Coordinates of C-alpha atoms and ligand atoms in Angstrom, one line a residue:
Chain A
M1 CA 43.8 22.5 9.7
R2 CA 44.3 26.0 11.1
S3 CA 44.4 26.2 14.8
T4 CA 41.9 29.1 14.7
T5 CA 39.1 26.6 14.1
Q6 CA 39.7 25.4 17.6
T7 CA 39.4 28.8 19.1
Q8 CA 36.2 29.7 17.4
A9 CA 33.2 30.6 19.5
P10 CA 30.7 27.7 19.7
D11 CA 28.1 29.8 17.9
A12 CA 30.3 30.9 15.1
R13 CA 28.6 31.1 11.7
G14 CA 30.8 29.5 9.1
V15 CA 30.1 28.6 5.5
A16 CA 28.5 25.4 6.7
W17 CA 26.0 27.3 8.8
Y18 CA 24.9 29.5 5.8
L19 CA 24.8 26.5 3.5
D20 CA 22.6 24.7 6.0
K21 CA 20.3 27.7 6.3
A22 CA 20.1 28.1 2.5
M23 CA 19.3 24.4 2.1
A24 CA 16.6 24.6 4.7
Y25 CA 14.9 27.5 2.9
L26 CA 15.3 25.8 -0.5
V27 CA 13.7 22.6 0.8
F28 CA 11.0 24.6 2.6
G29 CA 10.3 26.5 -0.6
A30 CA 10.1 23.4 -2.7
G31 CA 7.7 21.8 -0.2
V32 CA 5.5 24.8 0.0
S33 CA 5.4 25.4 -3.7
A34 CA 4.3 21.7 -4.2
I35 CA 1.4 22.3 -1.9
L36 CA 0.5 25.6 -3.4
L37 CA 0.6 24.0 -6.8
I38 CA -1.9 21.3 -5.8
V39 CA -4.2 23.8 -4.1
G40 CA -3.9 25.9 -7.3
I41 CA -4.9 23.1 -9.5
F42 CA -7.8 22.3 -7.3
V43 CA -9.0 25.9 -7.3
F44 CA -8.6 26.1 -11.0
I45 CA -10.6 22.9 -11.7
T46 CA -13.3 23.9 -9.3
K47 CA -13.6 27.4 -10.7
E48 CA -13.9 26.1 -14.2
G49 CA -16.4 23.4 -13.4
V50 CA -18.4 24.6 -10.4
G51 CA -20.5 27.2 -12.2
F52 CA -21.9 24.5 -14.4
V53 CA -22.8 22.4 -11.4
W54 CA -24.7 25.3 -9.9
D55 CA -26.4 26.8 -12.9
T56 CA -26.8 24.5 -15.9
V57 CA -27.1 20.9 -14.9
D58 CA -29.0 19.4 -12.1
L59 CA -27.2 16.7 -10.2
G60 CA -30.0 14.2 -10.6
Q61 CA -29.4 14.2 -14.3
F62 CA -25.6 14.4 -14.0
F63 CA -25.4 11.3 -11.8
G64 CA -28.6 9.6 -12.9
S65 CA -28.7 9.8 -16.7
P66 CA -26.5 7.7 -19.0
A67 CA -27.0 10.1 -21.9
W68 CA -23.7 12.0 -22.5
R69 CA -24.5 14.0 -25.6
P70 CA -22.7 17.3 -25.3
T71 CA -22.6 18.1 -29.0
S72 CA -26.2 17.3 -29.9
D73 CA -28.7 20.2 -30.6
T74 CA -30.2 19.6 -27.1
P75 CA -27.0 18.8 -25.2
Q76 CA -27.4 16.2 -22.4
Y77 CA -24.8 15.8 -19.7
G78 CA -25.5 12.6 -18.0
A79 CA -22.3 11.0 -16.5
L80 CA -23.7 7.7 -15.4
A81 CA -22.5 5.7 -18.3
L82 CA -19.0 7.2 -17.9
I83 CA -19.0 6.5 -14.2
A84 CA -20.1 3.0 -15.0
G85 CA -17.4 2.7 -17.6
T86 CA -14.7 3.8 -15.2
A87 CA -16.0 1.7 -12.3
S88 CA -16.4 -1.5 -14.4
V89 CA -12.9 -1.2 -15.9
T90 CA -11.3 -0.4 -12.6
G91 CA -13.2 -3.2 -10.9
L92 CA -12.1 -5.8 -13.4
A93 CA -8.6 -4.4 -13.3
M94 CA -8.5 -4.9 -9.5
L95 CA -9.9 -8.4 -9.7
I96 CA -6.9 -9.2 -11.8
A97 CA -4.3 -7.0 -10.2
V98 CA -5.0 -7.8 -6.5
P99 CA -4.3 -11.5 -6.6
F100 CA -1.4 -11.1 -8.9
S101 CA 0.3 -8.3 -7.1
L102 CA -0.3 -9.8 -3.6
G103 CA 0.9 -13.1 -4.8
A104 CA 4.0 -11.6 -6.3
A105 CA 4.7 -9.5 -3.3
I106 CA 4.4 -12.5 -1.0
Y107 CA 6.7 -14.6 -3.1
I108 CA 9.3 -11.8 -3.4
A109 CA 9.2 -10.8 0.3
E110 CA 8.8 -14.2 2.0
F111 CA 10.0 -17.0 -0.3
A112 CA 12.5 -15.8 -2.9
G113 CA 16.1 -15.8 -2.0
G114 CA 18.8 -13.1 -2.4
T115 CA 19.6 -12.9 -6.1
Q116 CA 16.2 -14.2 -7.2
R117 CA 14.5 -11.5 -5.2
E118 CA 16.7 -8.8 -6.6
A119 CA 16.1 -10.0 -10.2
L120 CA 12.3 -10.0 -9.6
K121 CA 12.3 -6.6 -8.1
I122 CA 14.2 -5.2 -11.1
L123 CA 11.7 -6.9 -13.4
I124 CA 8.8 -5.4 -11.5
E125 CA 10.3 -1.9 -11.7
L126 CA 10.8 -2.4 -15.4
L127 CA 7.1 -3.3 -15.8
A128 CA 6.1 -0.3 -13.8
A129 CA 8.1 1.9 -16.2
I130 CA 6.2 0.9 -19.3
P131 CA 4.3 4.0 -20.5
S132 CA 0.6 3.8 -20.5
V133 CA 0.3 4.5 -24.2
V134 CA 2.3 1.4 -24.8
W135 CA -0.1 -0.6 -22.7
G136 CA -2.9 1.0 -24.8
F137 CA -1.2 -0.1 -27.9
I138 CA -0.9 -3.6 -26.6
G139 CA -4.6 -3.5 -25.9
L140 CA -5.4 -2.4 -29.4
S141 CA -3.1 -4.6 -31.4
V142 CA -2.5 -7.7 -29.3
L143 CA -5.4 -8.2 -26.9
N144 CA -8.1 -7.0 -29.3
P145 CA -7.6 -9.7 -31.9
L146 CA -7.0 -12.3 -29.2
I147 CA -10.4 -11.5 -27.6
I148 CA -12.1 -11.6 -30.9
E149 CA -10.6 -14.9 -31.7
W150 CA -11.1 -16.6 -28.3
F151 CA -14.5 -15.4 -27.5
D152 CA -15.9 -15.0 -30.9
V153 CA -17.1 -11.5 -30.4
P154 CA -17.3 -8.7 -33.1
V155 CA -15.2 -6.2 -31.2
G156 CA -12.4 -6.9 -28.8
L157 CA -12.3 -3.4 -27.3
G158 CA -14.3 -3.2 -24.1
I159 CA -14.3 -3.8 -20.4
L160 CA -12.4 -7.0 -20.7
N161 CA -9.6 -5.6 -22.7
A162 CA -9.3 -2.4 -20.8
G163 CA -9.6 -4.2 -17.5
V164 CA -6.9 -6.7 -18.3
I165 CA -4.6 -3.9 -19.6
L166 CA -5.2 -1.7 -16.6
G167 CA -4.8 -4.7 -14.2
L168 CA -1.4 -5.4 -15.7
M169 CA -0.5 -1.8 -15.5
A170 CA -1.5 -1.4 -11.9
A171 CA 0.0 -4.7 -10.7
P172 CA 3.7 -3.7 -10.6
I173 CA 3.3 -0.6 -8.5
M174 CA 0.9 -2.5 -6.2
T175 CA 3.4 -5.3 -5.9
T176 CA 6.2 -2.8 -5.0
I177 CA 4.0 -1.2 -2.3
A178 CA 2.7 -4.5 -1.0
E179 CA 6.2 -5.9 -0.8
D180 CA 7.4 -2.9 1.2
A181 CA 4.5 -3.5 3.6
L182 CA 5.5 -7.2 4.0
R183 CA 9.2 -6.4 4.5
A184 CA 8.2 -3.8 7.2
V185 CA 6.8 -6.6 9.3
P186 CA 9.4 -7.0 12.1
D187 CA 11.4 -10.2 11.7
G188 CA 10.8 -11.0 15.3
Y189 CA 7.3 -12.0 14.4
R190 CA 8.5 -14.5 11.9
E191 CA 11.1 -15.8 14.3
A192 CA 8.6 -16.2 17.1
A193 CA 6.2 -18.1 14.9
E194 CA 9.0 -20.3 13.4
A195 CA 10.3 -21.1 16.8
M196 CA 6.8 -22.4 17.6
G197 CA 7.0 -24.8 14.7
A198 CA 5.1 -22.8 12.1
T199 CA 6.0 -23.6 8.5
R200 CA 7.0 -20.9 6.1
W201 CA 3.5 -20.8 4.7
Q202 CA 1.9 -20.7 8.1
V203 CA 4.2 -17.9 9.1
T204 CA 3.2 -15.9 6.0
W205 CA -0.5 -16.6 6.2
R206 CA -1.0 -16.4 10.0
V207 CA 1.5 -13.8 11.0
V208 CA 3.0 -11.7 8.2
L209 CA -0.3 -11.0 6.4
P210 CA -2.1 -9.9 9.5
G211 CA 0.9 -7.9 10.5
A212 CA 1.0 -6.2 7.1
K213 CA -2.7 -5.8 6.6
N214 CA -2.7 -2.0 6.8
G215 CA 0.1 -1.7 4.2
L216 CA -1.5 -4.2 2.0
T217 CA -4.9 -2.4 2.1
A218 CA -3.1 0.8 1.2
A219 CA -1.4 -0.9 -1.7
I220 CA -4.8 -2.1 -3.0
L221 CA -6.3 1.3 -2.6
L222 CA -3.5 3.1 -4.4
G223 CA -3.9 0.6 -7.2
V224 CA -7.6 1.5 -7.3
G225 CA -6.7 5.2 -7.4
R226 CA -4.2 4.5 -10.2
G227 CA -6.9 2.6 -12.2
F228 CA -9.3 5.4 -11.7
G229 CA -7.0 8.1 -13.0
E230 CA -5.5 6.2 -15.9
T231 CA -6.4 7.7 -19.2
M232 CA -4.5 6.8 -22.3
A233 CA -4.5 3.0 -22.0
V234 CA -8.2 3.0 -21.1
L235 CA -9.0 5.3 -24.0
M236 CA -7.4 3.0 -26.4
A237 CA -8.5 -0.3 -25.1
S238 CA -12.1 0.3 -23.9
G239 CA -13.8 1.0 -27.2
H240 CA -14.8 4.5 -26.1
A241 CA -18.5 4.0 -26.6
V242 CA -21.0 5.8 -24.3
Q243 CA -23.3 3.1 -22.9
L244 CA -24.2 1.3 -19.8
P245 CA -22.5 -2.1 -20.2
D246 CA -24.3 -5.4 -20.1
G247 CA -21.3 -7.7 -20.1
V248 CA -17.5 -7.7 -20.1
F249 CA -17.3 -7.6 -23.9
D250 CA -19.2 -4.3 -24.1
S251 CA -17.4 -1.2 -25.0
V252 CA -17.4 1.5 -22.4
R253 CA -16.1 5.0 -22.0
A254 CA -14.2 6.2 -19.0
L255 CA -14.4 9.6 -17.3
T256 CA -10.7 10.3 -17.9
A257 CA -10.9 9.2 -21.5
T258 CA -13.9 11.5 -22.1
I259 CA -12.0 14.5 -20.8
A260 CA -8.9 13.7 -22.8
A261 CA -10.8 13.1 -26.0
E262 CA -13.2 16.0 -25.9
L263 CA -11.5 18.9 -24.1
G264 CA -9.5 19.9 -27.1
E265 CA -12.6 20.4 -29.2
T266 CA -14.6 22.6 -26.8
A267 CA -14.7 26.3 -26.6
V268 CA -13.3 27.7 -23.4
G269 CA -16.1 28.5 -21.0
S270 CA -18.8 26.7 -22.9
D271 CA -21.2 24.4 -21.2
H272 CA -19.4 21.4 -22.7
Y273 CA -16.1 22.7 -21.4
Q274 CA -17.5 23.2 -18.0
A275 CA -19.1 19.8 -18.0
L276 CA -15.7 18.2 -18.6
F277 CA -14.3 20.1 -15.7
T278 CA -17.1 18.8 -13.6
L279 CA -16.0 15.3 -14.5
G280 CA -12.5 16.4 -13.5
I281 CA -13.8 17.5 -10.1
L282 CA -15.5 14.2 -9.7
L283 CA -12.2 12.3 -10.5
F284 CA -10.2 14.6 -8.3
V285 CA -12.6 14.1 -5.3
V286 CA -12.7 10.3 -5.7
T287 CA -9.0 9.9 -6.2
F288 CA -8.3 12.2 -3.3
A289 CA -10.7 10.2 -1.1
I290 CA -9.1 6.9 -2.1
N291 CA -5.5 8.2 -1.4
L292 CA -6.6 9.8 1.8
T293 CA -8.2 6.6 3.0
A294 CA -5.0 4.7 2.0
D295 CA -3.0 7.1 4.0
L296 CA -5.3 6.9 7.0
V297 CA -5.3 3.2 6.8
V298 CA -1.5 3.0 7.0
R299 CA -1.2 5.3 9.9
G300 CA -4.5 5.2 11.7
I301 CA -4.9 1.6 12.3
S302 CA -1.5 1.2 13.8
N303 CA -2.7 3.4 16.6
K304 CA -6.0 1.8 17.1
D305 CA -7.7 -1.3 16.0
Chain B
M1 CA 34.0 -28.1 29.9
T2 CA 36.6 -29.5 32.2
F3 CA 36.5 -33.1 33.1
G4 CA 35.3 -32.4 36.6
T5 CA 32.5 -30.3 35.2
S6 CA 31.1 -33.0 33.0
R7 CA 31.2 -35.5 36.0
R8 CA 29.2 -33.0 37.9
S9 CA 26.7 -32.7 35.1
T10 CA 26.3 -36.4 35.2
T11 CA 25.4 -36.3 38.9
C12 CA 22.9 -33.6 38.1
E13 CA 21.0 -35.9 35.9
G14 CA 19.9 -38.4 38.5
V15 CA 18.9 -41.5 36.7
L16 CA 21.7 -42.0 34.3
G17 CA 21.0 -44.2 31.4
E18 CA 17.3 -44.6 32.2
T19 CA 15.7 -41.6 30.6
P20 CA 17.9 -39.5 28.4
P21 CA 18.5 -35.9 29.5
A22 CA 16.4 -33.1 28.2
I23 CA 19.3 -31.7 26.2
R24 CA 22.8 -33.1 25.6
T25 CA 25.4 -31.6 23.4
V26 CA 28.4 -33.6 22.2
G27 CA 31.4 -31.5 21.0
L28 CA 29.1 -28.9 19.6
N29 CA 30.8 -26.3 17.4
L30 CA 29.1 -23.5 15.5
W31 CA 30.3 -20.9 13.1
Y32 CA 28.6 -17.8 11.8
G33 CA 30.5 -17.6 8.5
D34 CA 34.1 -17.6 9.6
F35 CA 33.4 -16.7 13.2
Q36 CA 33.3 -19.6 15.6
A37 CA 30.6 -18.8 18.2
L38 CA 30.5 -22.2 20.0
K39 CA 33.6 -24.2 20.7
D40 CA 33.3 -27.9 21.7
V41 CA 30.3 -27.4 24.0
E42 CA 29.5 -30.4 26.2
I43 CA 26.5 -29.9 28.4
E44 CA 23.7 -32.0 29.7
V45 CA 20.5 -30.5 30.9
P46 CA 18.5 -32.7 33.3
R47 CA 14.8 -33.0 32.9
G48 CA 12.4 -31.1 35.1
S49 CA 14.7 -28.6 36.6
I50 CA 15.8 -25.1 36.0
T51 CA 19.2 -24.7 34.4
G52 CA 20.9 -21.3 34.1
M53 CA 23.4 -20.0 31.6
I54 CA 25.5 -17.1 32.5
G55 CA 28.5 -15.3 30.9
P56 CA 29.4 -12.0 29.5
S57 CA 27.6 -10.7 26.5
G58 CA 28.8 -12.2 23.2
C59 CA 30.0 -15.4 24.8
G60 CA 27.5 -17.5 22.9
K61 CA 24.6 -18.1 25.3
S62 CA 21.9 -17.1 22.9
T63 CA 23.6 -19.1 20.2
L64 CA 23.6 -22.2 22.2
L65 CA 20.0 -21.8 23.2
R66 CA 19.0 -21.2 19.7
C67 CA 20.7 -24.3 18.6
V68 CA 18.4 -26.4 20.6
T69 CA 15.5 -25.8 18.2
R70 CA 17.8 -25.1 15.3
I71 CA 16.2 -21.7 15.0
V72 CA 19.8 -20.4 14.9
E73 CA 19.9 -21.5 11.3
R74 CA 17.5 -18.8 10.3
V75 CA 20.4 -16.5 9.5
G76 CA 22.4 -17.7 6.6
G77 CA 26.0 -19.0 6.8
V78 CA 25.6 -21.0 10.0
R79 CA 27.6 -24.2 10.2
T80 CA 27.5 -26.7 13.0
T81 CA 29.5 -29.8 13.8
G82 CA 29.1 -32.2 16.7
G83 CA 25.9 -33.6 18.2
L84 CA 22.9 -32.3 19.9
Q85 CA 20.3 -34.5 21.4
V86 CA 16.9 -33.3 22.6
L87 CA 14.9 -35.7 24.7
G88 CA 17.1 -38.5 23.3
H89 CA 16.7 -37.6 19.7
D90 CA 19.5 -36.4 17.5
I91 CA 18.2 -33.2 16.1
Y92 CA 20.8 -33.1 13.4
A93 CA 19.6 -36.4 12.1
P94 CA 18.5 -36.1 8.4
D95 CA 15.0 -37.2 9.2
V96 CA 14.4 -34.9 12.1
E97 CA 11.0 -33.1 12.0
L98 CA 11.7 -29.5 13.0
V99 CA 8.0 -28.9 13.4
Q100 CA 7.8 -31.6 16.0
L101 CA 11.0 -30.5 17.7
R102 CA 9.8 -27.0 18.0
K103 CA 6.5 -28.2 19.4
R104 CA 8.4 -30.0 22.2
V105 CA 10.8 -27.1 22.8
G106 CA 9.3 -23.7 23.4
M107 CA 11.3 -20.5 23.3
V108 CA 11.0 -17.2 25.1
F109 CA 12.9 -14.3 23.6
Q110 CA 14.8 -11.4 25.2
R111 CA 12.3 -8.8 24.0
P112 CA 8.7 -9.9 24.4
N113 CA 7.5 -10.6 20.8
P114 CA 3.8 -11.2 20.8
L115 CA 2.5 -11.8 17.3
P116 CA 0.4 -9.1 15.7
L117 CA -2.8 -10.8 16.7
S118 CA -5.3 -10.8 19.5
I119 CA -4.4 -12.1 22.9
R120 CA -6.6 -15.1 22.2
N121 CA -4.9 -15.9 18.9
N122 CA -1.5 -15.4 20.4
V123 CA -2.1 -18.0 23.0
L124 CA -3.8 -20.4 20.6
F125 CA -1.2 -19.9 17.8
G126 CA 0.8 -23.0 18.5
H127 CA -2.3 -25.0 19.0
A128 CA -3.7 -23.8 15.7
I129 CA -0.6 -24.6 13.7
H130 CA -0.1 -28.0 15.2
T131 CA -3.7 -29.1 15.0
T132 CA -4.6 -30.8 11.7
S133 CA -8.3 -31.1 12.2
V134 CA -10.0 -28.2 10.5
R135 CA -12.4 -27.3 13.3
G136 CA -11.2 -28.2 16.7
A137 CA -13.8 -28.1 19.4
K138 CA -14.4 -24.6 20.5
A139 CA -14.8 -25.5 24.1
E140 CA -11.4 -27.2 24.0
R141 CA -9.7 -24.1 22.7
Q142 CA -11.4 -22.0 25.3
Q143 CA -10.2 -24.4 27.9
L144 CA -6.6 -24.3 26.6
L145 CA -6.7 -20.6 26.5
E146 CA -7.9 -20.2 30.0
S147 CA -5.6 -22.7 31.5
A148 CA -2.5 -21.3 29.7
L149 CA -3.4 -17.8 30.8
R150 CA -4.1 -18.9 34.3
E151 CA -0.7 -20.7 34.5
V152 CA 1.1 -17.5 33.7
M153 CA -1.1 -15.5 36.1
L154 CA -2.6 -13.4 33.4
W155 CA -6.1 -14.7 33.1
D156 CA -7.7 -12.3 35.6
K157 CA -6.1 -9.3 33.9
V158 CA -7.1 -10.1 30.4
K159 CA -10.1 -12.3 30.5
D160 CA -12.4 -9.4 29.6
R161 CA -10.3 -8.4 26.6
L162 CA -9.2 -11.6 25.0
D163 CA -9.7 -10.1 21.5
A164 CA -7.7 -7.0 22.2
R165 CA -4.3 -6.7 20.5
A166 CA -1.5 -8.3 22.3
I167 CA 1.0 -5.6 21.7
D168 CA -1.1 -3.2 23.7
L169 CA -0.3 -5.1 26.9
S170 CA 2.5 -3.9 29.1
L171 CA 5.9 -5.5 28.6
E172 CA 5.6 -7.7 31.6
E173 CA 2.2 -8.9 30.4
Q174 CA 3.5 -9.4 26.9
Q175 CA 6.3 -11.6 28.3
K176 CA 3.9 -13.6 30.3
L177 CA 1.8 -14.0 27.2
C178 CA 4.8 -15.2 25.3
I179 CA 5.3 -17.9 27.9
A180 CA 1.6 -18.7 27.9
R181 CA 1.4 -19.2 24.1
L182 CA 4.0 -22.1 24.5
L183 CA 1.9 -24.0 26.9
P184 CA -1.1 -25.2 24.9
V185 CA 1.0 -27.6 22.8
K186 CA 2.4 -29.1 26.0
P187 CA 6.1 -28.7 25.4
S188 CA 8.7 -30.5 27.5
I189 CA 11.4 -27.9 27.4
L190 CA 11.2 -24.1 27.7
L191 CA 14.2 -22.1 26.5
M192 CA 14.4 -18.6 27.9
D193 CA 16.8 -16.0 26.6
E194 CA 17.2 -13.3 29.2
P195 CA 13.4 -13.1 29.5
C196 CA 13.5 -10.3 32.1
S197 CA 16.1 -8.0 30.5
A198 CA 13.5 -5.8 29.0
L199 CA 11.5 -5.5 32.2
D200 CA 11.5 -3.3 35.2
P201 CA 12.3 -4.8 38.7
D202 CA 8.6 -5.5 39.4
G203 CA 8.2 -7.2 36.1
T204 CA 11.4 -9.2 36.6
A205 CA 10.2 -10.4 40.0
A206 CA 6.8 -11.4 38.5
I207 CA 8.4 -13.4 35.6
E208 CA 10.9 -15.0 38.0
Q209 CA 8.1 -16.1 40.2
L210 CA 6.3 -17.5 37.2
I211 CA 9.3 -19.4 36.0
W212 CA 9.8 -20.8 39.4
S213 CA 6.2 -22.0 39.5
L214 CA 6.7 -23.8 36.2
R215 CA 9.6 -25.7 37.6
G216 CA 9.2 -29.5 37.6
E217 CA 6.5 -29.5 35.0
Y218 CA 8.9 -28.3 32.4
T219 CA 12.6 -28.5 31.8
I220 CA 13.7 -24.9 31.8
L221 CA 17.0 -23.6 30.4
I222 CA 17.3 -19.9 31.1
V223 CA 20.0 -17.4 30.0
T224 CA 20.5 -14.5 32.4
H225 CA 23.0 -11.8 32.9
N226 CA 21.6 -11.2 36.3
M227 CA 23.8 -12.9 38.9
A228 CA 21.2 -12.6 41.6
Q229 CA 18.6 -14.2 39.4
A230 CA 20.8 -17.0 38.4
R231 CA 21.6 -17.7 42.0
R232 CA 18.1 -17.7 43.4
A233 CA 16.2 -19.1 40.4
T234 CA 18.3 -22.0 39.0
E235 CA 19.3 -25.4 40.2
Q236 CA 22.4 -25.8 38.1
C237 CA 24.3 -23.3 36.2
A238 CA 26.6 -23.1 33.2
F239 CA 29.2 -20.4 32.9
M240 CA 30.2 -19.6 29.3
L241 CA 33.1 -17.5 28.0
G242 CA 34.2 -17.0 24.5
G243 CA 32.0 -19.8 23.1
T244 CA 33.1 -22.4 25.6
V245 CA 31.4 -23.7 28.7
V246 CA 34.0 -23.0 31.4
E247 CA 32.1 -24.5 34.2
Y248 CA 28.9 -26.4 34.8
S249 CA 27.7 -27.3 38.2
K250 CA 25.1 -27.0 40.9
T251 CA 24.2 -23.4 41.3
E252 CA 25.0 -23.3 45.0
T253 CA 28.4 -24.9 44.3
M254 CA 29.2 -22.5 41.5
F255 CA 28.4 -19.5 43.5
A256 CA 29.9 -20.7 46.8
S257 CA 33.1 -22.2 45.4
P258 CA 33.6 -21.8 41.7
A259 CA 36.1 -24.3 40.3
A260 CA 37.6 -22.0 37.7
K261 CA 39.1 -18.6 38.4
R262 CA 37.4 -17.1 35.4
T263 CA 34.0 -18.1 36.9
A264 CA 34.9 -16.5 40.2
D265 CA 36.0 -13.4 38.4
Y266 CA 32.8 -13.2 36.4
I267 CA 30.5 -13.8 39.4
E268 CA 32.2 -11.2 41.3
G269 CA 31.7 -8.8 38.5
R270 CA 35.1 -8.5 37.0
Y271 CA 33.9 -9.1 33.4
G272 CA 31.4 -6.9 31.5
Ligands
LIG401 N1 23.8 -13.8 13.0 C1 25.1 -13.6 13.4 N2 26.1 -13.5 12.5 C2 27.4 -13.3 12.9 N3 27.8 -13.4 14.2 C3 26.8 -13.5 15.1 C4 25.4 -13.7 14.8 N4 24.8 -13.8 16.0 C5 25.7 -13.7 16.9 N5 26.9 -13.6 16.5 C6 28.1 -13.5 17.3 O1 28.3 -14.7 18.0 C7 28.7 -14.4 19.3 C8 27.8 -15.0 20.3 O2 26.6 -14.2 20.2 P1 25.4 -14.5 21.2 O3 25.1 -16.0 21.2 O4 24.3 -13.7 20.8 O5 26.0 -14.1 22.6 P2 25.2 -13.9 24.0 O6 23.8 -14.3 23.9 O7 26.0 -14.6 25.0 O8 25.4 -12.4 24.3 C9 28.9 -12.9 19.4 O9 30.2 -12.6 19.2 C10 28.1 -12.4 18.2 O10 28.7 -11.2 17.7
LIG402 MG1 22.1 -13.1 24.0

C-alpha cells in the first residue's frame, strides 16, 4: 500500500523477482536431475550387462535357445522361453484390455452423462490404484481355482491366468488415456456431424474415433509397455516355469519375473548376474521403443498423415 | 416483429397457402437456463431465395439458426416454447425425425469445421450416414463427389488429392468443402452462420459468389455481420436485437428506408 511501489523503477528486483528466479532454478534442477537419473540407470544397467553380451554368450543362443539354466553345472542362457512367456502373456492381456478399455473410454467420453461419467472415472482411478501384488494374489487365489474348475486342467497358473490379470491391470490406465484422447477431439467435429443428421453412434464411429486415432494408438501402446514391464502379478499368476508354451493353460515365465526372482541369489558380477542385467537391457530397450513410438504417434501423425 | 413486418414477410412468400414456406416460426421463445435468448420470434423464410439475418453480436442470430435443425439443444438447459415449422412440418412434434430434418436442412458454421477425414470422406459423409444399403455403387459415390465439389468450385483444385486430409486445405477451401458436403444428400435449406467471418476478403468474395450461385436451387438463410454482404447477397433481411426480430423486409427496402429507428441505427453502424 505504500506509495513507493508506484515510484519504483520498472526493472526493480523485489522479493517476487528473487522468488521467481529461485523457483525457476528449482524446477530446472528437478527436471535435469530426473533426466540424469534415467541416463544413470541406463548406463548402470548397460555397464553391468554389456560385458556378458560381448564376452560370454553369443546372441544366437541368447535369442534362439529356450534353455534358461543359469544354475546348472554347464549354465545355459537362452532367453527365448522367457521372451515367449512375456510376449504371450502381454499379447493375451492386450486382447482382453484393448476392447474393454476402448469400450469403457468410448462409453465414458461419448455416452455417459454428467454424474455417471464422474462416478465411472473415479471407479477407474480406483481400479488403477490397486497394487500389482494384490492382482497377483487374485490370480493365485481366485483365478487359479476357477481355471482349474472350469477348464479341468491340473494347474490354473499360466498364460491364461497371467494374461487375464495383466489385462485387468492394464485396462484402467488405458481407459484413462483413451478417454483423454476422445475428449480431446474438438466438439466442433461432433456438432458438424450431428448437424448432418448423424446419430450418436455414427458420430462416435465415423468422426470421433478417426479424430482420436493417434491418442488411442498411444493408449494401446502404453498398455503394451505396461504389460511388458509388469513383474509381481505376472510372477505370481504365470506359474513361473521355463518353457515354450503350447497353449493358454501352459505355465510360462516372464523376463521381468525372472529378474525379480533370481537377482537376489546371484553373486554380483557373476555370469548369472550379468545375464539378468542383459534381460534388463532387453526390457529397457523394448519398453523404451514402445513408449517412444507412442510419443511419436501422438505428435508425429498430427503433423503429417 | 411489428405488424407491418409480418405483412411484408407474407408478400415475400409469393404463393401464400399453396406450398408452405421453408421456415416459419410462431411465437418462438428460447431460454438457455434462465437467460431468454429468443423472444417471440415470428419469421417466415420463403423457399428458394436468400434470406439474411443481421444484428449486433449476442442478439440471437446463431440461436435462431440453430433452432431450425434443433442442434441448439446440444447444450443442456435449453427450453423452447412456440412453434417452428420447416417445409410445413412442425419440428417440435413428438414424432419428428431429427435425422430426416437434418438431412433436409444443412448447416454451415462460422468457423470451417471439416471432419477429421479425407476430402472424399468429408463430402460423402452425409451420403454415407443416410444410405442404408451397405455397399452403394462406387460409381454413384464418385459422381456425387464430383458434382458436389464442382458445385462449390473446388473440383479442379482438389481432384488430384481427394484422399488428402481436409484440414490441410486453406480456410476458404475448407468452407467450400463444408458447403459441398451438404449437397450430396440434396437438402432443401442451407443455414449459414457467418460463413465468411473467418476468411480474408478474397475468400469472402469467393464464398459469396458461391452462395449466390446456389440461389434458387436451395433456400438459404444466412447470418452475417457484414452490412455490405447482407445488402448485395440477400433478397430479404431480418434485423434482430436482444432476441427479437425488430424488422423483416425486402433487403432493398430495409437498407433504403428502414421502418424502425433501431434498424437504421444499426445499419448506419451505431451499434457494435
Ligand atoms: N450455450 C449457451 N448458454 C448460455 N447462453 C448462451 C449460449 N449460447 C448463446 N448464449 C447467449 O445467447 C445470446 C445469443 O447468442 P447467439 O445466438 O450466439 O448470438 P449471435 O449469433 O447473434 O451473436 C447471447 O447473449 C449468448 O451469450
Ligand atoms: Mg453467432
